[in-house]
Each structure stands twice: as structure tokens, then as C-alpha cells.
Short mmCIF file of C-alpha atoms and ligand atoms in Angstrom, two decimals:
data_model
loop_
_atom_site.label_atom_id
_atom_site.label_comp_id
_atom_site.label_asym_id
_atom_site.label_seq_id
_atom_site.Cartn_x
_atom_site.Cartn_y
_atom_site.Cartn_z
CA MET A 1 0.00 0.00 0.00
CA GLU A 2 1.39 3.39 -1.07
CA ASN A 3 1.41 5.46 2.11
CA THR A 4 4.26 7.37 3.71
CA LEU A 5 5.33 4.48 5.93
CA HIS A 6 5.57 2.27 2.89
CA LYS A 7 7.77 4.87 1.19
CA LEU A 8 9.98 5.00 4.28
CA LEU A 9 10.45 1.22 4.27
CA VAL A 10 11.17 1.22 0.53
CA ALA A 11 13.73 4.01 1.03
CA ALA A 12 15.36 1.92 3.78
CA ASP A 13 15.46 -1.07 1.46
CA ARG A 14 17.13 0.94 -1.33
CA GLY A 15 19.43 2.75 1.08
CA GLY A 16 20.69 -0.39 2.84
CA TYR A 17 19.45 0.49 6.31
CA ALA A 18 16.46 -0.46 8.50
CA ILE A 19 13.77 1.56 10.25
CA PRO A 20 14.09 0.82 13.97
CA SER A 21 10.88 0.32 15.95
CA PHE A 22 11.07 0.89 19.69
CA ASN A 23 8.56 -0.33 22.26
CA TYR A 24 7.47 2.11 24.95
CA SER A 25 5.77 1.47 28.30
CA ASP A 26 4.71 4.95 29.35
CA ILE A 27 5.08 8.64 28.57
CA TRP A 28 8.69 8.94 29.80
CA ASP A 29 10.27 6.28 27.63
CA PHE A 30 7.94 7.36 24.81
CA LEU A 31 9.43 10.87 24.97
CA ALA A 32 13.00 9.65 25.44
CA ILE A 33 12.71 7.51 22.29
CA ILE A 34 11.41 10.43 20.22
CA GLN A 35 14.06 12.84 21.53
CA ALA A 36 16.78 10.33 20.66
CA ALA A 37 15.40 9.94 17.13
CA GLU A 38 15.28 13.70 16.63
CA GLU A 39 18.83 14.12 17.89
CA GLU A 40 19.99 11.36 15.52
CA ASN A 41 17.88 12.79 12.67
CA ALA A 42 16.36 9.34 12.20
CA PRO A 43 13.01 8.03 10.96
CA ILE A 44 11.59 5.61 13.51
CA MET A 45 8.50 3.73 14.60
CA ILE A 46 7.34 3.81 18.18
CA ALA A 47 5.28 0.87 19.32
CA SER A 48 2.92 -0.10 22.11
CA ASN A 49 2.23 -3.74 22.82
CA PRO A 50 -1.27 -4.89 23.83
CA LEU A 51 -0.37 -4.95 27.55
CA VAL A 52 0.50 -1.26 27.41
CA VAL A 53 -2.54 -0.44 25.29
CA SER A 54 -4.84 -2.29 27.68
CA ALA A 55 -3.30 -0.59 30.74
CA ILE A 56 -3.31 2.96 29.33
CA SER A 57 -6.31 2.56 26.96
CA VAL A 58 -6.25 2.71 23.19
CA GLU A 59 -7.86 6.17 23.26
CA VAL A 60 -5.11 7.70 25.40
CA CYS A 61 -2.29 5.90 23.57
CA GLY A 62 -3.82 6.97 20.27
CA ALA A 63 -4.17 10.60 21.36
CA ILE A 64 -0.57 10.76 22.60
CA GLY A 65 0.62 9.10 19.42
CA ARG A 66 -1.27 11.53 17.19
CA ALA A 67 0.05 14.54 19.09
CA ALA A 68 3.61 13.22 18.98
CA MET A 69 3.48 12.46 15.25
CA ALA A 70 2.08 15.93 14.51
CA LYS A 71 4.83 17.58 16.55
CA ALA A 72 7.77 15.38 15.53
CA LYS A 73 10.68 16.94 13.65
CA THR A 74 11.61 13.61 12.07
CA PRO A 75 9.40 10.90 10.49
CA LEU A 76 7.59 9.12 13.31
CA PHE A 77 5.02 6.33 13.05
CA HIS A 78 2.99 5.07 15.96
CA HIS A 79 2.52 1.30 15.75
CA LEU A 80 0.47 -1.33 17.57
CA ASP A 81 2.80 -4.28 18.15
CA HIS A 82 1.81 -7.96 18.33
CA SER A 83 -1.94 -7.67 18.58
CA ILE A 84 -3.57 -11.08 18.53
CA SER A 85 -6.94 -9.34 18.35
CA VAL A 86 -8.51 -8.06 15.14
CA ASP A 87 -10.68 -5.76 17.25
CA MET A 88 -7.70 -4.16 18.98
CA CYS A 89 -6.11 -3.51 15.57
CA LYS A 90 -9.31 -1.83 14.40
CA ALA A 91 -9.57 0.24 17.59
CA ALA A 92 -5.95 1.36 17.22
CA ILE A 93 -6.53 2.47 13.63
CA GLU A 94 -9.70 4.31 14.67
CA ASN A 95 -7.60 6.08 17.28
CA GLY A 96 -5.04 7.27 14.78
CA TYR A 97 -2.37 4.56 14.72
CA PRO A 98 -1.00 4.63 11.16
CA SER A 99 0.35 1.10 11.56
CA VAL A 100 -0.69 -2.11 13.31
CA MET A 101 0.60 -5.65 13.59
CA ILE A 102 -1.80 -8.57 13.59
CA ASP A 103 0.11 -11.50 15.04
CA VAL A 104 -1.84 -14.68 14.45
CA SER A 105 1.04 -16.87 13.30
CA LYS A 106 0.27 -19.34 16.09
CA TYR A 107 -2.72 -20.44 14.00
CA GLU A 108 -2.65 -22.59 10.88
CA LEU A 109 -2.05 -20.67 7.67
CA GLU A 110 -5.73 -20.53 6.72
CA GLU A 111 -6.69 -18.95 10.05
CA ASN A 112 -3.72 -16.58 9.88
CA ILE A 113 -4.88 -15.48 6.42
CA ARG A 114 -8.49 -15.04 7.55
CA ASN A 115 -7.60 -12.78 10.51
CA THR A 116 -4.88 -10.85 8.68
CA LYS A 117 -7.22 -10.20 5.77
CA GLN A 118 -9.87 -8.71 8.06
CA VAL A 119 -7.34 -6.25 9.47
CA VAL A 120 -5.93 -5.41 6.04
CA GLU A 121 -9.37 -4.62 4.60
CA PHE A 122 -10.21 -2.37 7.52
CA ALA A 123 -6.77 -0.72 7.55
CA HIS A 124 -6.44 -0.07 3.83
CA ALA A 125 -9.81 1.66 3.74
CA ARG A 126 -8.29 4.08 6.27
CA ASN A 127 -4.80 4.39 4.77
CA ALA A 128 -3.15 2.41 7.56
CA HIS A 129 -0.28 -0.06 7.27
CA VAL A 130 -0.54 -3.70 8.40
CA GLU A 131 2.31 -5.95 9.48
CA GLY A 132 1.58 -9.67 9.52
CA GLU A 133 3.63 -12.55 10.90
CA ILE A 134 4.62 -15.88 9.46
CA GLY A 135 6.75 -18.47 11.20
CA LYS A 136 7.21 -17.72 14.88
CA ILE A 137 9.33 -15.39 16.99
CA MET A 138 10.88 -17.46 19.75
CA GLY A 139 11.69 -16.50 23.33
CA ASN A 140 10.06 -15.48 26.53
CA GLY A 141 9.83 -11.70 26.40
CA ILE A 142 6.94 -9.44 27.23
CA GLU A 143 6.23 -9.09 23.49
CA GLY A 144 5.63 -12.80 23.08
CA LYS A 145 6.51 -16.26 24.30
CA PHE A 146 7.24 -19.27 22.09
CA LYS A 147 9.52 -22.18 22.82
CA GLY A 148 8.52 -24.74 20.18
CA GLY A 149 10.79 -26.09 17.47
CA ASP A 150 8.63 -25.20 14.45
CA TYR A 151 9.48 -21.50 14.35
CA LEU A 152 11.05 -21.24 10.92
CA VAL A 153 9.09 -19.40 8.23
CA ASN A 154 7.92 -21.57 5.34
CA VAL A 155 8.55 -19.70 2.08
CA ASP A 156 5.45 -20.97 0.29
CA GLU A 157 3.28 -19.97 3.25
CA ALA A 158 4.82 -16.49 3.28
CA VAL A 159 3.98 -16.12 -0.41
CA GLU A 160 0.39 -17.28 0.18
CA LEU A 161 -0.11 -14.98 3.17
CA VAL A 162 1.03 -11.95 1.19
CA ARG A 163 -0.89 -12.93 -1.95
CA GLN A 164 -4.18 -13.67 -0.20
CA THR A 165 -4.19 -10.81 2.31
CA GLY A 166 -2.37 -7.87 0.68
CA VAL A 167 -0.49 -7.35 3.96
CA ASP A 168 2.03 -4.49 3.81
CA SER A 169 4.98 -5.94 5.72
CA LEU A 170 5.88 -9.27 7.19
CA ALA A 171 7.54 -10.35 10.43
CA VAL A 172 9.39 -13.58 9.79
CA GLY A 173 10.39 -16.45 12.07
CA ILE A 174 14.08 -16.91 11.36
CA GLY A 175 15.39 -17.83 14.80
CA THR A 176 15.22 -14.47 16.56
CA ALA A 177 13.62 -14.32 20.00
CA HIS A 178 11.87 -11.86 22.29
CA GLY A 179 13.65 -11.13 25.57
CA PHE A 180 17.34 -11.75 26.27
CA TYR A 181 19.14 -14.53 24.38
CA SER A 182 20.84 -17.31 26.25
CA GLY A 183 23.90 -17.61 24.02
CA LYS A 184 24.49 -16.20 20.55
CA PRO A 185 21.33 -15.84 18.44
CA GLN A 186 21.14 -18.44 15.68
CA ILE A 187 19.59 -16.60 12.76
CA ASN A 188 18.71 -18.50 9.61
CA PHE A 189 19.93 -15.98 7.03
CA GLU A 190 19.44 -18.40 4.15
CA ARG A 191 15.73 -18.69 4.88
CA LEU A 192 15.48 -14.93 5.30
CA SER A 193 17.03 -14.40 1.90
CA GLU A 194 14.71 -17.00 0.30
CA VAL A 195 11.64 -15.24 1.71
CA ASN A 196 12.99 -11.91 0.57
CA ARG A 197 13.32 -13.20 -3.00
CA ALA A 198 9.85 -14.75 -2.92
CA VAL A 199 7.77 -11.81 -1.61
CA ASP A 200 7.98 -8.13 -2.42
CA VAL A 201 6.83 -6.66 0.91
CA PRO A 202 9.25 -5.24 3.51
CA LEU A 203 10.43 -7.83 6.04
CA VAL A 204 10.58 -7.22 9.79
CA LEU A 205 13.04 -8.59 12.32
CA HIS A 206 11.66 -9.09 15.82
CA GLY A 207 13.66 -9.72 18.98
CA GLY A 208 16.32 -7.07 18.36
CA THR A 209 17.64 -6.96 21.94
CA GLY A 210 20.86 -8.97 22.17
CA ILE A 211 21.47 -9.48 18.45
CA PRO A 212 25.06 -8.48 17.61
CA GLU A 213 25.58 -5.56 15.25
CA GLU A 214 27.14 -7.70 12.51
CA ASP A 215 24.06 -9.96 12.49
CA ILE A 216 21.72 -6.96 12.23
CA HIS A 217 23.80 -5.69 9.28
CA ARG A 218 23.70 -9.08 7.60
CA ALA A 219 19.93 -9.34 8.18
CA ILE A 220 19.51 -5.92 6.55
CA ARG A 221 21.58 -7.08 3.56
CA GLU A 222 19.42 -10.22 3.27
CA GLY A 223 16.16 -8.23 3.19
CA ILE A 224 15.18 -6.87 6.62
CA ASN A 225 13.77 -3.32 6.45
CA LYS A 226 12.50 -2.85 10.02
CA VAL A 227 14.10 -3.93 13.31
CA ASN A 228 12.06 -4.21 16.54
CA VAL A 229 13.70 -3.41 19.86
CA GLY A 230 11.81 -3.78 23.14
CA THR A 231 13.39 -5.59 26.09
CA ILE A 232 16.49 -3.43 26.33
CA ILE A 233 14.28 -0.31 26.47
CA HIS A 234 12.13 -1.36 29.43
CA CYS A 235 15.09 -2.96 31.24
CA THR A 236 17.21 0.19 30.81
CA TYR A 237 14.25 2.20 32.06
CA MET A 238 13.48 0.10 35.14
CA ASN A 239 17.07 -0.73 36.14
CA ASN A 240 18.14 2.91 35.97
CA MET A 241 15.00 3.98 37.75
CA ARG A 242 15.88 1.69 40.65
CA GLU A 243 19.42 3.08 40.82
CA GLU A 244 18.24 6.66 40.62
CA LEU A 245 15.64 6.11 43.36
CA ILE A 246 18.31 4.66 45.62
CA ARG A 247 20.61 7.59 44.82
CA VAL A 248 18.08 10.34 45.61
CA GLY A 249 16.60 8.69 48.71
CA GLU A 250 13.26 9.43 50.39
CA ASN A 251 10.48 11.61 48.93
CA PRO A 252 11.97 12.56 45.56
CA TYR A 253 10.16 14.67 42.97
CA THR A 254 9.15 12.61 39.92
CA LEU A 255 11.02 14.65 37.30
CA ASP A 256 14.21 14.71 39.32
CA VAL A 257 14.26 10.93 39.09
CA VAL A 258 12.91 10.56 35.58
CA LYS A 259 15.16 13.01 33.73
CA PRO A 260 18.49 11.20 34.25
CA VAL A 261 16.74 7.90 33.53
CA MET A 262 15.48 9.29 30.22
CA GLU A 263 19.07 10.17 29.31
CA GLN A 264 20.05 6.51 29.78
CA ILE A 265 17.15 5.36 27.59
CA LYS A 266 18.15 7.90 24.93
CA GLN A 267 21.70 6.53 24.81
CA VAL A 268 20.38 3.00 24.20
CA VAL A 269 17.93 4.19 21.53
CA LYS A 270 20.66 6.19 19.77
CA GLY A 271 22.92 3.15 19.78
CA TRP A 272 20.21 1.08 18.10
CA ILE A 273 19.44 3.78 15.56
CA ARG A 274 23.11 3.65 14.53
CA VAL A 275 23.17 -0.16 14.47
CA CYS A 276 20.22 0.04 12.04
CA MET A 277 22.16 2.75 10.12
CA ALA A 278 19.05 4.96 10.25
CA ASN A 279 20.88 8.01 11.66
CA ASN A 280 20.72 11.04 9.35
CA LYS A 281 18.13 9.30 7.15
CA ALA A 282 15.18 11.54 8.13
P1 13P B 1 12.99 -7.62 22.09
O1 13P B 1 12.12 -7.32 23.24
O2 13P B 1 13.66 -8.94 22.17
O3 13P B 1 13.95 -6.51 21.77
O4 13P B 1 12.02 -7.72 20.81
C1 13P B 1 11.14 -6.67 20.58
C2 13P B 1 10.15 -7.03 19.55
O5 13P B 1 10.38 -7.83 18.69
C3 13P B 1 8.87 -6.32 19.62
O6 13P B 1 7.98 -6.76 18.66
#
């Protein structure tokens, strides 16, 4: 679908970089992520997972997202990450999310196609972008849990999902995992490259946290156009928050604690923007 996000992902593909997508938990990491992107002059996506949307409400997340996108100095796209619910995708789009992910890859292909198609029809009528998923993202992170052996994307199924749904981008199961990796990530680059040759939609890498820079670069060369980063954001946030609270002691004022913590989050976000080579691409 020809909207501005699509153009951004195509530009990343041609330019040999990826659009990073960062997961936020609340207003403070949300703002830190955007400030980092502006300081790096980088186009980014900023994503809320269904836990965050349910806790804050889709109306409030949507309103904050719309305001932030209108105010942003660099290209910014608010995204609903890993929704297993068609209704939540629709509600997000109605509340101004320009991009949603419908993650129903745990179902058989036919069911995945049926759900994805419903979201695509609704989204495309409203100029919104839809990310689907095929194969499975492994791991045990807040964004998803899967420990089975059958995670690898099947190329023919990827082709069918794209053909029958018209989905705009595709998250692929290639061995990456949500949460921290125990050991070096084992990414199946051959399968990634096969999928990339077989479908002409942008491909998305999930489970960014813990993947070494050289593997991210290789994944980008083999067809990845968007890289999702979540765990390291909320862990940087919470771990630094604990340290800062200990440092300041009893009865601190919120902003006195939050501001130095935001600086730490910004450093991590900037690092990832550079790993994705998206700095100065706004
Ligand atoms: P990590 O939490 O492992 O960085 O993965 C994030 C992600 O893929 C969000 O969709």
C-alpha cells in the first residue's frame, strides 16, 4: 500500500538500512525515544504492545501518538505491536495509529490469512499499514513467548499470506527471540534471503535486543527493512529507575528521578538507531 510508511520502508530497502521500531511502556520512555530519534535525525517507529494499550487505553495511547506524530521533527510512526486481536487492531486504527501488527502466526495458515485479511481490509480503507507474521518469533519476552521447534518461516506460506491478504509488511520467524538470548542468536539468514526473494513486501526482524551488530547488518543485507527493539528499552528504564531512586533517597520529585533515567534510555535508543544505520536518514 502506497502510504508514507511504505515509502519509508522502501527508502530503507534501497538505502541499505532499517527503520528501527522501539517499544514504549509509558510517557517517559515514549518521549526519550522520540528525543533520541530527533537528535539522531532518524526516521523511527514507536510501538505499544497490547499490555501497554490495555493498561493505558487505546484512546489515550492513540491521542498521545497523534500529538507526537504531529509535533515530531523527524518521520515518526505510531505502531500497535503484536496484537492477537482483530478488534484491537481496528480500535488502534480508529484512534489514529498509522500502523498495526496482527500476530496470528500461532494459528494454521488458513486462520492466519483469515484474521490478517480482516485487518488489512479495515486498515487499507483508512490508509493504515498492516504488518503480519509468518513463522514464529521465539523467546520469553513481554512481546511474546514461544519455545517450540517449528518457528522457521515456510517460504510458500509467506507467499500465500502476502498474496491472499495484501499485507504491507511481514515479520518472519528466522530464529530471533523476544527477551534476552541465552547464548548467541542463531539466525537462519538463508531462509530470510529465500523469503525476501519470494515476496515483495518489507520484512521485519523481531527480537532485536541482544542481536550483535554484525548480524543486524547481515539481516539488513538479506532483506530486513524494520528492526524491533523492546526488552532493552524497558530494562534500561526500570534498572536505571531503581538506581536513581536509591541515589536520591526518600520523597523525591518525579522529574528529578525521571530526567536522568530518560538520558540513559536515549543513549540505548541512539545506539540502536546507529546499528540500524538509520541516523541522518530523516
Ligand atoms: P525484544 O524485546 O527482544 O527486543 O524484541 C522486541 C520485539 O520484537 C517487539 O515486537
